[in-house]
PDB file of C-alpha atoms in Angstrom:
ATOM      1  CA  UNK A 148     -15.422  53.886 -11.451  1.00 54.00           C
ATOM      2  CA  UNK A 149     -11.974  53.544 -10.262  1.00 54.00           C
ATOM      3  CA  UNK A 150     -11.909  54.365  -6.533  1.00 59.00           C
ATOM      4  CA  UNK A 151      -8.578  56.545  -5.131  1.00 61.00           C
ATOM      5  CA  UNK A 152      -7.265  56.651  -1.112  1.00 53.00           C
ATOM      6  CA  UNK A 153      -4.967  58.914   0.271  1.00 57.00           C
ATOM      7  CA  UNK A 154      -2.599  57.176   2.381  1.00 53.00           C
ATOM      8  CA  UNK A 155       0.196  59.121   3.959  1.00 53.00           C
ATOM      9  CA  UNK A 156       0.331  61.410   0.918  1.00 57.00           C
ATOM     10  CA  UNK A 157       0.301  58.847  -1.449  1.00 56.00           C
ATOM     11  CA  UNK A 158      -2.761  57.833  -3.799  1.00 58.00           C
ATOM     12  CA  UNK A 159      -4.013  54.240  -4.151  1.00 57.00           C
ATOM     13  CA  UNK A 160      -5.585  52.439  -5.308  1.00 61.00           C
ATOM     14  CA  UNK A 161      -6.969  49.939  -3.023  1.00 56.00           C
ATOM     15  CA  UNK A 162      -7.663  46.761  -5.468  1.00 57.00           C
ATOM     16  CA  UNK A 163      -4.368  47.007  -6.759  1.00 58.00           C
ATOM     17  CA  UNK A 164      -3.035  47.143  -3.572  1.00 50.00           C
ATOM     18  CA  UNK A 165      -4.784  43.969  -2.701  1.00 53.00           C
ATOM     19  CA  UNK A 166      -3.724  42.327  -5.419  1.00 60.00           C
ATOM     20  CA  UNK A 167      -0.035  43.166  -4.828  1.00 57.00           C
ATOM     21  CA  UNK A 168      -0.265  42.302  -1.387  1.00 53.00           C
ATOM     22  CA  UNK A 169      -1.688  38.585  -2.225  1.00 55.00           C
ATOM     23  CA  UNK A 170       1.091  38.240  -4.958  1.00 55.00           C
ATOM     24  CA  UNK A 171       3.806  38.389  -1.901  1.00 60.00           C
ATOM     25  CA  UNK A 172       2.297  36.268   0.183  1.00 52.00           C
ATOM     26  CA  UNK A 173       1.847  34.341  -2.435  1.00 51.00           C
ATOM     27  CA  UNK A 174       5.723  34.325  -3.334  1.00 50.00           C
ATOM     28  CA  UNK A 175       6.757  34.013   0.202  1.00 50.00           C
ATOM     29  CA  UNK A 176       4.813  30.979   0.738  1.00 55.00           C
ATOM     30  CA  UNK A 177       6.112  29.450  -2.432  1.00 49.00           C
ATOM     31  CA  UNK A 178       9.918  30.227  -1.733  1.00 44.00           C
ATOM     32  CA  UNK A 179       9.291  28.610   1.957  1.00 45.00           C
ATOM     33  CA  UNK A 180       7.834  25.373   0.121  1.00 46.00           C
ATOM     34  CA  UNK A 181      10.421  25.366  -2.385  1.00 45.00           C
ATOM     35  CA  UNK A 182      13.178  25.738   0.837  1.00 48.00           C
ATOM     36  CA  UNK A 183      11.032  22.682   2.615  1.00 59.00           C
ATOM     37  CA  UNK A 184      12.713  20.125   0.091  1.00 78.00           C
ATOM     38  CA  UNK A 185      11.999  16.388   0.810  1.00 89.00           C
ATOM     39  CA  UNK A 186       9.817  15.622   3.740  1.00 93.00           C
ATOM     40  CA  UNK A 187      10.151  11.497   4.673  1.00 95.00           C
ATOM     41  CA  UNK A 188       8.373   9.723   6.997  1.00 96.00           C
ATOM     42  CA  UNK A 189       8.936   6.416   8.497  1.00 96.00           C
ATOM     43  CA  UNK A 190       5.857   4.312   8.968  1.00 94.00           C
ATOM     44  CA  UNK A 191       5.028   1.716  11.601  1.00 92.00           C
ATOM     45  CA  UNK A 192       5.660  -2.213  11.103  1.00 92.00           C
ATOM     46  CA  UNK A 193       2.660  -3.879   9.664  1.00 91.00           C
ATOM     47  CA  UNK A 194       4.246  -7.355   9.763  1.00 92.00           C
ATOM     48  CA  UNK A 195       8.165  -8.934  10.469  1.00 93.00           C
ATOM     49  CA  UNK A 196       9.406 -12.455   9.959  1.00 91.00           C
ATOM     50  CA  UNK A 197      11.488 -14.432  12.586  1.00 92.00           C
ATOM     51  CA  UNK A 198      13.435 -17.223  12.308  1.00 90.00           C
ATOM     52  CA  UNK A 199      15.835 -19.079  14.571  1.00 87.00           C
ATOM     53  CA  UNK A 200      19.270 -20.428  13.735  1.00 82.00           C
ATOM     54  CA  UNK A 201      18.742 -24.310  13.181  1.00 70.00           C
ATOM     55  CA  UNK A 202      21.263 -25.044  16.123  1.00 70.00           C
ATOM     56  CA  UNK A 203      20.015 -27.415  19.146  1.00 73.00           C
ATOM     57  CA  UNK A 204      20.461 -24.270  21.191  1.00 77.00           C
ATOM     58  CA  UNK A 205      20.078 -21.339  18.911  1.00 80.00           C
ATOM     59  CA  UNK A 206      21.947 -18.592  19.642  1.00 85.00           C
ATOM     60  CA  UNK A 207      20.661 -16.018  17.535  1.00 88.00           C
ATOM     61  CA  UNK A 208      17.760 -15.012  15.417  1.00 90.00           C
ATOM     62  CA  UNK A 209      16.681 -13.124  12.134  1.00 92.00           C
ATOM     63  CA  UNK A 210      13.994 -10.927  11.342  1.00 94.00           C
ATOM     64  CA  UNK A 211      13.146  -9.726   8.444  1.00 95.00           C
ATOM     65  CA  UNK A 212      11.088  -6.494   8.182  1.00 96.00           C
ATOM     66  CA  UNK A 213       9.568  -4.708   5.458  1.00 96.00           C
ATOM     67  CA  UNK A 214       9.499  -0.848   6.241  1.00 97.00           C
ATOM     68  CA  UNK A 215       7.358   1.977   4.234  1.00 96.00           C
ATOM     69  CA  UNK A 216       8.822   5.668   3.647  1.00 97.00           C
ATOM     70  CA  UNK A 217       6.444   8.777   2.654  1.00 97.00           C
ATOM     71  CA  UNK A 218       8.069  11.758   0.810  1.00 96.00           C
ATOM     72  CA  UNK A 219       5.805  14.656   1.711  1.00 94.00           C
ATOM     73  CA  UNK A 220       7.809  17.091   0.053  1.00 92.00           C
ATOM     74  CA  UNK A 221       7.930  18.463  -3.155  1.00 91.00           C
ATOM     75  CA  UNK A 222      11.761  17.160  -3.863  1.00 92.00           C
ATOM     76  CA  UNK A 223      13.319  14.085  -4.293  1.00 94.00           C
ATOM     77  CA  UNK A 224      15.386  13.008  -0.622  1.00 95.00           C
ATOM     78  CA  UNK A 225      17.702  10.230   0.332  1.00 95.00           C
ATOM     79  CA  UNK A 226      17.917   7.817   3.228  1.00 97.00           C
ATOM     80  CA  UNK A 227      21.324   7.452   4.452  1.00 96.00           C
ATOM     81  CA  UNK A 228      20.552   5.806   7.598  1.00 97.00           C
ATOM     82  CA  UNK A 229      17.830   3.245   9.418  1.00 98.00           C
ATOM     83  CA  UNK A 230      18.273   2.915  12.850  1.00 98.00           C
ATOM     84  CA  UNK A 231      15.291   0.010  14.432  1.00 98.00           C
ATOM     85  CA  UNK A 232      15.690   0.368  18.300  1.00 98.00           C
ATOM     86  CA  UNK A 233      13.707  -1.386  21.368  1.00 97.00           C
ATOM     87  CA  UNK A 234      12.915   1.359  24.387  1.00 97.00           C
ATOM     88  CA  UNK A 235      11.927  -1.613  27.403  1.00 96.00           C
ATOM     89  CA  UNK A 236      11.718   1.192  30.452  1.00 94.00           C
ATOM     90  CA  UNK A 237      14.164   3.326  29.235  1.00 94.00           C
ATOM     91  CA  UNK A 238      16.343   1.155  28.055  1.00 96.00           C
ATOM     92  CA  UNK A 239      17.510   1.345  24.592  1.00 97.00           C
ATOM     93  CA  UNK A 240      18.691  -1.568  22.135  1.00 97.00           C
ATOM     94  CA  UNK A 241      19.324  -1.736  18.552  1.00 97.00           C
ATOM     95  CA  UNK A 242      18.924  -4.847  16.264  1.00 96.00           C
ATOM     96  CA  UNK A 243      21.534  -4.952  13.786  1.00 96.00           C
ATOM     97  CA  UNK A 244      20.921  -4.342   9.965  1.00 97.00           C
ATOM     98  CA  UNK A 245      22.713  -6.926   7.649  1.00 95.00           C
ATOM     99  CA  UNK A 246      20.825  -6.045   4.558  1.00 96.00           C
ATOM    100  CA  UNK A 247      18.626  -4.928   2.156  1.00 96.00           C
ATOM    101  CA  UNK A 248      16.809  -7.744   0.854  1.00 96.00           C
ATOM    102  CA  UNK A 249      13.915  -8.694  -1.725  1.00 94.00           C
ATOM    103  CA  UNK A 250      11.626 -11.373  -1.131  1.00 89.00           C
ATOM    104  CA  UNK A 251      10.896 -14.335  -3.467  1.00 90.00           C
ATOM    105  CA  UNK A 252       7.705 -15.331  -3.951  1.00 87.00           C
ATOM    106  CA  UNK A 253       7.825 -18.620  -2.135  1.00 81.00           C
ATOM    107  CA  UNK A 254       4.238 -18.327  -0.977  1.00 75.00           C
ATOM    108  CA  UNK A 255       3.130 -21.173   1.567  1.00 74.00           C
ATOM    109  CA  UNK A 256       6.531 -22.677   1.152  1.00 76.00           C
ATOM    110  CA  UNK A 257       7.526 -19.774   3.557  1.00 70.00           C
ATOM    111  CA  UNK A 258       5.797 -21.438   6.756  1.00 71.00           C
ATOM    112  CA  UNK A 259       7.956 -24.649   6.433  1.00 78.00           C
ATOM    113  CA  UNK A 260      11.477 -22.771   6.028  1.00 81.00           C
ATOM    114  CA  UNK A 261      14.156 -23.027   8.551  1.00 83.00           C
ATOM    115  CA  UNK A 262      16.837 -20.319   8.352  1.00 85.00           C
ATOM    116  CA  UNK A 263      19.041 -22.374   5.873  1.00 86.00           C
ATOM    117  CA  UNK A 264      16.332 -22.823   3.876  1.00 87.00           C
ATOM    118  CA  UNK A 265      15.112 -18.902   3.597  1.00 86.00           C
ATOM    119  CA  UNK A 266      18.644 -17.877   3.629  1.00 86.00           C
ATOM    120  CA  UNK A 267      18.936 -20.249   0.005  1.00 89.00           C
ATOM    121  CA  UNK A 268      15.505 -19.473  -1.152  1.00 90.00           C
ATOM    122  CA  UNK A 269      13.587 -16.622   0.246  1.00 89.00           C
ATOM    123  CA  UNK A 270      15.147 -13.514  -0.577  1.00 92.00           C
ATOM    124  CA  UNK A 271      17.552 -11.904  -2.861  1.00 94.00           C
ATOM    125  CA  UNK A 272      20.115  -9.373  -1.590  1.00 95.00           C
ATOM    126  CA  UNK A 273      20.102  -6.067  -2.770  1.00 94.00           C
ATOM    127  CA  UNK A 274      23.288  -3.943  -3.157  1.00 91.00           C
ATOM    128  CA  UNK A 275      24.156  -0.955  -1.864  1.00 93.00           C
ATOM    129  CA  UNK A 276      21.716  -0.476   1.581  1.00 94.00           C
ATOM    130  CA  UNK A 277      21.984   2.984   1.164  1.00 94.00           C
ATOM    131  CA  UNK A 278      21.177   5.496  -0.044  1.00 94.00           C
ATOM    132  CA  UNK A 279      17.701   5.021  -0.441  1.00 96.00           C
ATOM    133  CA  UNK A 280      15.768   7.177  -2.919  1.00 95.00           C
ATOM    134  CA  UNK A 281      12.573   8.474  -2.524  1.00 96.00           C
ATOM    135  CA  UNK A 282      10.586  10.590  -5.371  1.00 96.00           C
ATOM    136  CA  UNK A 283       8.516  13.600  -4.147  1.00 95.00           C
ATOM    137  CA  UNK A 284       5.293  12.833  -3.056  1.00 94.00           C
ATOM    138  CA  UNK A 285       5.915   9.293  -3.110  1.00 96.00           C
ATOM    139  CA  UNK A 286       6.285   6.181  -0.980  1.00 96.00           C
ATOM    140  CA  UNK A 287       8.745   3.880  -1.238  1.00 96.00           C
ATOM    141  CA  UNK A 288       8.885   0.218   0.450  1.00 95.00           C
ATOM    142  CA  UNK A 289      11.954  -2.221   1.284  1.00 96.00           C
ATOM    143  CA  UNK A 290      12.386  -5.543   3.285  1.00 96.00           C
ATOM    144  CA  UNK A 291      15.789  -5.000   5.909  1.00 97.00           C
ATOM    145  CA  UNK A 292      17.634  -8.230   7.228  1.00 96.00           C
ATOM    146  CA  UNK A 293      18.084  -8.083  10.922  1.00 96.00           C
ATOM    147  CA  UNK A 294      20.005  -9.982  13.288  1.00 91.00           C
ATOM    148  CA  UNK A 295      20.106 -10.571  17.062  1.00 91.00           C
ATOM    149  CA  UNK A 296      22.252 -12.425  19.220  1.00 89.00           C
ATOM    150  CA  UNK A 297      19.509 -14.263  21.995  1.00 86.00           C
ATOM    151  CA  UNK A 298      21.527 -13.181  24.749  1.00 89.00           C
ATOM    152  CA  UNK A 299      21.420  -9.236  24.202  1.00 92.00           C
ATOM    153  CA  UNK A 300      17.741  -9.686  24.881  1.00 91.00           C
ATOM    154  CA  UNK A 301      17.042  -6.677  22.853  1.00 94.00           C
ATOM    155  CA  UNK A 302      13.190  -7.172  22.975  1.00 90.00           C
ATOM    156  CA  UNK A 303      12.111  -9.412  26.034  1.00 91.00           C
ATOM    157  CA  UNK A 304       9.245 -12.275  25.594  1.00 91.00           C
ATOM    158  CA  UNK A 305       6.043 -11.697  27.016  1.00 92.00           C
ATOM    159  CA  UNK A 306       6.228  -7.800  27.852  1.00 93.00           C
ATOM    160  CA  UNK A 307       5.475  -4.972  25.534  1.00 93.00           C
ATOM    161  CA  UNK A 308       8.139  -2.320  24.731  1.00 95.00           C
ATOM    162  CA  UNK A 309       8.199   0.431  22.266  1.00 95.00           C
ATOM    163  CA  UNK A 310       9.667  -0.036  19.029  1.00 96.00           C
ATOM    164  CA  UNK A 311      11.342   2.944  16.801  1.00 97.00           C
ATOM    165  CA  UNK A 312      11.991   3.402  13.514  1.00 97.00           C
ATOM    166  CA  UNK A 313      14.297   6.239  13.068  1.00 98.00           C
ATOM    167  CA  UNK A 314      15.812   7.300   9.880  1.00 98.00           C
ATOM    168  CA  UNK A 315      18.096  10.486   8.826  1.00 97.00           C
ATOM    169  CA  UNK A 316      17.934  11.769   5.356  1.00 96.00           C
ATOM    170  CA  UNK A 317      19.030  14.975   4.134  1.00 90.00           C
ATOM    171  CA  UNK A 318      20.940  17.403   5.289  1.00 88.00           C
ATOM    172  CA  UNK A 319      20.709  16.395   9.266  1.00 90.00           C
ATOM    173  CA  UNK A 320      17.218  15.903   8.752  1.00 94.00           C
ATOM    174  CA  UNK A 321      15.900  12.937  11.468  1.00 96.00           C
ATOM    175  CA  UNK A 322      12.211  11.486  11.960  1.00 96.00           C
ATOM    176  CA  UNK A 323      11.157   8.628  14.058  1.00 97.00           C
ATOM    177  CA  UNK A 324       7.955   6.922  14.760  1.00 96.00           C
ATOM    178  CA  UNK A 325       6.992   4.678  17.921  1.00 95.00           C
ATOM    179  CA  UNK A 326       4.601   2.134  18.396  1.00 94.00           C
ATOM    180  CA  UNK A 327       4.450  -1.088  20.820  1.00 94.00           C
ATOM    181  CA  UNK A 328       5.644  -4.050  20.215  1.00 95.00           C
ATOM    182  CA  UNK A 329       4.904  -7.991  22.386  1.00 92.00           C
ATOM    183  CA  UNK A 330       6.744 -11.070  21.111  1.00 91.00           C
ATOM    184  CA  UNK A 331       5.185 -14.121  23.434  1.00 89.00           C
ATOM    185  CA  UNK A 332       7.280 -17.126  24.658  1.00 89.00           C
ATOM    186  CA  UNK A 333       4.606 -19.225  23.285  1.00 87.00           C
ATOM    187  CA  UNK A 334       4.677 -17.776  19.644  1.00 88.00           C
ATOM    188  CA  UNK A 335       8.529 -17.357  19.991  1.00 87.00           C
ATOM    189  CA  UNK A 336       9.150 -21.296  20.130  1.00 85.00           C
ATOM    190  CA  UNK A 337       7.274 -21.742  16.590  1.00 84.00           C
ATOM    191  CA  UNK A 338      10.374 -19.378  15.228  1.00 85.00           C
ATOM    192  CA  UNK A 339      12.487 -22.816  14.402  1.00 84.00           C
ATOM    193  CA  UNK A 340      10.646 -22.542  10.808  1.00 86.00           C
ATOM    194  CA  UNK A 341      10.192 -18.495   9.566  1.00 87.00           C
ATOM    195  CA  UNK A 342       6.718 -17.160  11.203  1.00 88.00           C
ATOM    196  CA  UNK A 343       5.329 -13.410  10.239  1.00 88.00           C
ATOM    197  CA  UNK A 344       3.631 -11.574  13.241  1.00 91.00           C
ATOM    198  CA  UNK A 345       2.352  -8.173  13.818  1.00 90.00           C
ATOM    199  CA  UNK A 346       3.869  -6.359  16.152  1.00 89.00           C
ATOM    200  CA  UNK A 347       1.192  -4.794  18.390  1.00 72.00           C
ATOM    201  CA  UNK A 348       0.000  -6.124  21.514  1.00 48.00           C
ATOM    202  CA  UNK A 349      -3.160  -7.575  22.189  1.00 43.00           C
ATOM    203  CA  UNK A 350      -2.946  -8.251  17.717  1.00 42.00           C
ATOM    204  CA  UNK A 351      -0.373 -10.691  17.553  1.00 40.00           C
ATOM    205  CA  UNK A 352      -1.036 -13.553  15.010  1.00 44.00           C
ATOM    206  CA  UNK A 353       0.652 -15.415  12.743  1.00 40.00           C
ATOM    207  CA  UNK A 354       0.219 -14.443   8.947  1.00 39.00           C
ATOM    208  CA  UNK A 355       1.656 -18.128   7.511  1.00 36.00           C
ATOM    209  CA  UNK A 356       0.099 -20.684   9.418  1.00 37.00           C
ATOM    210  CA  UNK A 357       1.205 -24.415   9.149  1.00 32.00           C
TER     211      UNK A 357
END
């Protein structure tokens, strides 16, 4: 039996109208997904290699840092910029990004390279840096090249400061993520040959021992 409300004059029928009504909201949440487009987020370091330059008094260092990016939208998006900043207090410094690299597999060869050697050996550059592509619903991983001059003192030894990953994709689109970071004295002097740590406090260890 086919039930019949009067509503303002009008006759309904009130399953229909149901049905209707979750067909819209249906549609409007489908057109607000669709409008979402790509959805990327950056994830924390797991690991990063260090090296010194081979100089009696180095004057620089390079890390190397492999970075994971999570598309949680249902489109394709680009990277079209990486920005990896210290905050010590307030303080803000960048490390500078030479490249986009991919690792060899060197294996245990890895513990016993100085710079030179890495530079010849470890790593192949990739061409262009950006942008970087990342499918809909997937992750993505690279390796960046980074580079710091000693003196800028963009991380300090032996104190913890926050380290961000912020990236902009899309149209304007920026996402960060923070997390702490402790580099020791005493692990820092092993960084004449390349050493992999993990970058939270209280877990630093290294991945390659001798």
């Amino acid at each position: 039996m086919k039930i019949i409300v009067n509503i303002f004059g009008l006759e309904i029928d009130p399953i229909s109208l149901v049905t209707s009504a979750a067909a819209i909201v249906l549609a409007i949440r489908n057109f607000l997904v669709m409008r979402k487009g790509a959805d990327i987020y950056p994830h924390e370091i797991i690991t990063y290699g260090i090296v010194k330059n081979t100089a009696e008094n180095p004057t620089h260092n390079h890390l190397y840092i492999p970075l994971i990016f999570h598309n949680e939208g249902i489109k394709p998006g680009m990277i079209t910029k990486i920005e990896i900043l210290f905050d010590n207090e307030g303080e803000i410094k960048p490390l500078q990004i030479l490249a986009k690299v991919e690792l060899n597999d060197i294996g245990q060869q890895a513990a016993r390279m100085n710079i030179g050697d890495f530079i010849q050996k470890g790593y192949t550059v990739k061409i262009p840096l950006y942008p970087i592509n990342i499918p809909a619903g997937e992750s993505t991983d690279i390796v960046l090249q980074c580079y710091q001059r000693i003196e800028d003192n963009i991380f300090p030894l032996d104190k913890e400061v926050m380290c961000i990953i912020r990236i902009n994709y899309g149209r304007n689109k920026t996402r960060e993520v923070r997390f702490p970071f402790l580099l020791t004295s005493e692990d820092y002097e092993e960084t004449r040959f390349l050493k992999w740590y993990r970058p939270r406090a209280g877990n630093l260890k290294e991945l390659y021992p001798h």
